[in-house]
Amino acid sequence: MAAALAGHQGGVVATVNNPSEGLALYNASPKQLRPLCAFLPASPTTGVYSGLATCKSQGIPIDDYFIMRGIMAAPGLSPAQQAFWVDVFKKVYDSDEWKKFMTDNALQPDFRTGLDFRQFLSQYQQLHQDIATKFKWVS
């Protein structure tokens, strides 16, 4: 990516990024980098990616692919310790500053904890494995 941003030929041809990661790269070099499509069921309607075609409409039949971010603690926390940290991160998630960050960076909000989060991680890992295998991104 650094070579492509520096203008060297033969660098990166394509990359998959979360909108917030891609946004910084795009803003740094809009003449060399451009978003091709969104892995979403519908085109974004707000922000810098508003109107960006879905990948499905561009012939890539994936409409729900994303890079998640999560907070995980070391094993052995007591239920009280777990509750403390869930409360801390829920307050951050509910804050106006976090909501603005999510909007400004075209991120999709989602807050999960406990068993729901564990199940999500299992499904998320399977989703990535299935997509990478189907499209021969891995052998």
CSV table of C-alpha atoms in Angstrom, one decimal:
chain,number,residue,atom,x,y,z
A,1,MET,CA,0.0,0.0,0.0
A,2,ALA,CA,2.8,2.4,0.8
A,3,ALA,CA,4.3,1.9,-2.6
A,4,ALA,CA,1.0,2.6,-4.3
A,5,LEU,CA,0.5,5.8,-2.3
A,6,ALA,CA,4.0,6.9,-3.1
A,7,GLY,CA,3.2,6.6,-6.8
A,8,HIS,CA,5.3,3.5,-7.6
A,9,GLN,CA,4.0,1.2,-10.3
A,10,GLY,CA,3.3,-2.4,-9.6
A,11,GLY,CA,2.1,-1.9,-6.1
A,12,VAL,CA,-1.3,-2.8,-4.7
A,13,VAL,CA,-4.1,-3.4,-7.3
A,14,ALA,CA,-6.9,-3.9,-4.8
A,15,THR,CA,-7.5,-4.1,-1.1
A,16,VAL,CA,-10.4,-4.9,1.2
A,17,ASN,CA,-10.8,-2.4,4.0
A,18,ASN,CA,-13.3,-1.3,6.6
A,19,PRO,CA,-14.7,2.1,5.5
A,20,SER,CA,-12.8,3.9,8.2
A,21,GLU,CA,-9.5,2.4,7.1
A,22,GLY,CA,-10.1,2.9,3.4
A,23,LEU,CA,-11.2,6.5,4.0
A,24,ALA,CA,-7.8,7.6,5.3
A,25,LEU,CA,-6.1,6.0,2.3
A,26,TYR,CA,-8.6,7.4,-0.2
A,27,ASN,CA,-8.3,10.9,1.3
A,28,ALA,CA,-4.5,10.7,1.1
A,29,SER,CA,-4.5,9.9,-2.6
A,30,PRO,CA,-7.9,10.2,-4.2
A,31,LYS,CA,-6.4,10.2,-7.7
A,32,GLN,CA,-4.7,6.8,-7.2
A,33,LEU,CA,-7.3,5.1,-5.0
A,34,ARG,CA,-11.0,4.8,-5.4
A,35,PRO,CA,-13.6,2.7,-3.7
A,36,LEU,CA,-15.0,0.1,-6.0
A,37,CYS,CA,-18.0,-1.3,-4.1
A,38,ALA,CA,-19.5,-1.8,-0.7
A,39,PHE,CA,-20.0,-5.2,0.9
A,40,LEU,CA,-23.5,-4.2,2.0
A,41,PRO,CA,-27.1,-5.2,1.1
A,42,ALA,CA,-27.8,-1.6,-0.1
A,43,SER,CA,-25.6,1.3,-1.3
A,44,PRO,CA,-24.6,3.7,1.6
A,45,THR,CA,-26.9,6.7,1.8
A,46,THR,CA,-24.7,9.0,3.9
A,47,GLY,CA,-21.1,10.1,4.2
A,48,VAL,CA,-18.3,10.0,1.6
A,49,TYR,CA,-19.4,6.6,0.4
A,50,SER,CA,-23.0,7.7,-0.3
A,51,GLY,CA,-24.1,6.2,-3.6
A,52,LEU,CA,-21.2,3.7,-3.8
A,53,ALA,CA,-22.4,0.6,-5.7
A,54,THR,CA,-22.8,-2.6,-3.8
A,55,CYS,CA,-20.4,-5.4,-4.6
A,56,LYS,CA,-23.4,-7.6,-5.5
A,57,SER,CA,-24.4,-5.1,-8.2
A,58,GLN,CA,-20.8,-5.3,-9.5
A,59,GLY,CA,-20.9,-9.1,-9.9
A,60,ILE,CA,-19.4,-10.1,-6.5
A,61,PRO,CA,-22.3,-11.9,-4.8
A,62,ILE,CA,-21.4,-10.9,-1.2
A,63,ASP,CA,-23.6,-8.4,0.5
A,64,ASP,CA,-22.7,-8.6,4.1
A,65,TYR,CA,-18.9,-8.7,4.6
A,66,PHE,CA,-17.2,-6.6,7.2
A,67,ILE,CA,-14.2,-6.4,9.4
A,68,MET,CA,-15.4,-6.4,13.0
A,69,ARG,CA,-13.7,-4.9,16.0
A,70,GLY,CA,-14.0,-6.4,19.4
A,71,ILE,CA,-12.7,-6.2,23.0
A,72,MET,CA,-11.8,-9.5,24.7
A,73,ALA,CA,-10.5,-9.9,28.2
A,74,ALA,CA,-8.1,-12.5,29.6
A,75,PRO,CA,-9.7,-15.7,30.9
A,76,GLY,CA,-10.6,-15.9,34.5
A,77,LEU,CA,-12.5,-12.6,35.1
A,78,SER,CA,-15.2,-12.8,37.8
A,79,PRO,CA,-18.8,-12.1,36.8
A,80,ALA,CA,-18.4,-8.7,38.6
A,81,GLN,CA,-15.3,-7.9,36.6
A,82,GLN,CA,-17.0,-8.8,33.4
A,83,ALA,CA,-20.0,-6.7,34.3
A,84,PHE,CA,-17.7,-3.7,35.1
A,85,TRP,CA,-16.0,-3.8,31.7
A,86,VAL,CA,-19.2,-4.4,29.8
A,87,ASP,CA,-20.6,-1.3,31.5
A,88,VAL,CA,-17.5,0.7,30.6
A,89,PHE,CA,-17.7,-0.2,26.9
A,90,LYS,CA,-21.5,0.2,26.8
A,91,LYS,CA,-21.1,3.8,28.1
A,92,VAL,CA,-18.5,4.5,25.4
A,93,TYR,CA,-20.7,2.9,22.7
A,94,ASP,CA,-23.7,5.0,23.8
A,95,SER,CA,-21.7,8.3,24.0
A,96,ASP,CA,-22.2,11.1,21.5
A,97,GLU,CA,-18.5,11.1,20.7
A,98,TRP,CA,-18.6,7.4,19.7
A,99,LYS,CA,-21.8,7.9,17.6
A,100,LYS,CA,-20.1,10.7,15.8
A,101,PHE,CA,-17.0,8.6,15.2
A,102,MET,CA,-19.1,5.8,13.8
A,103,THR,CA,-21.0,8.2,11.5
A,104,ASP,CA,-17.9,10.1,10.3
A,105,ASN,CA,-16.1,6.8,9.5
A,106,ALA,CA,-19.0,5.0,7.8
A,107,LEU,CA,-19.0,2.3,10.4
A,108,GLN,CA,-22.0,0.1,11.3
A,109,PRO,CA,-22.8,0.1,15.0
A,110,ASP,CA,-23.3,-3.2,16.8
A,111,PHE,CA,-22.8,-4.0,20.5
A,112,ARG,CA,-22.7,-7.6,21.7
A,113,THR,CA,-21.7,-9.3,24.9
A,114,GLY,CA,-21.6,-12.7,26.5
A,115,LEU,CA,-23.0,-15.7,24.7
A,116,ASP,CA,-24.4,-13.5,21.9
A,117,PHE,CA,-20.9,-12.2,21.2
A,118,ARG,CA,-19.4,-15.8,21.3
A,119,GLN,CA,-22.0,-17.0,18.8
A,120,PHE,CA,-21.3,-14.0,16.6
A,121,LEU,CA,-17.6,-14.7,16.6
A,122,SER,CA,-18.2,-18.3,15.6
A,123,GLN,CA,-20.5,-17.3,12.7
A,124,TYR,CA,-18.1,-14.5,11.7
A,125,GLN,CA,-15.2,-16.9,11.5
A,126,GLN,CA,-17.2,-19.3,9.4
A,127,LEU,CA,-18.4,-16.5,7.1
A,128,HIS,CA,-14.8,-15.4,6.4
A,129,GLN,CA,-13.7,-19.0,5.8
A,130,ASP,CA,-16.6,-19.7,3.4
A,131,ILE,CA,-16.1,-16.5,1.4
A,132,ALA,CA,-12.3,-16.9,1.2
A,133,THR,CA,-12.7,-20.5,0.0
A,134,LYS,CA,-15.5,-19.7,-2.4
A,135,PHE,CA,-13.6,-16.9,-4.2
A,136,LYS,CA,-10.3,-18.8,-4.0
A,137,TRP,CA,-8.7,-16.2,-1.8
A,138,VAL,CA,-7.2,-19.1,0.1
A,139,SER,CA,-6.6,-22.7,-1.1
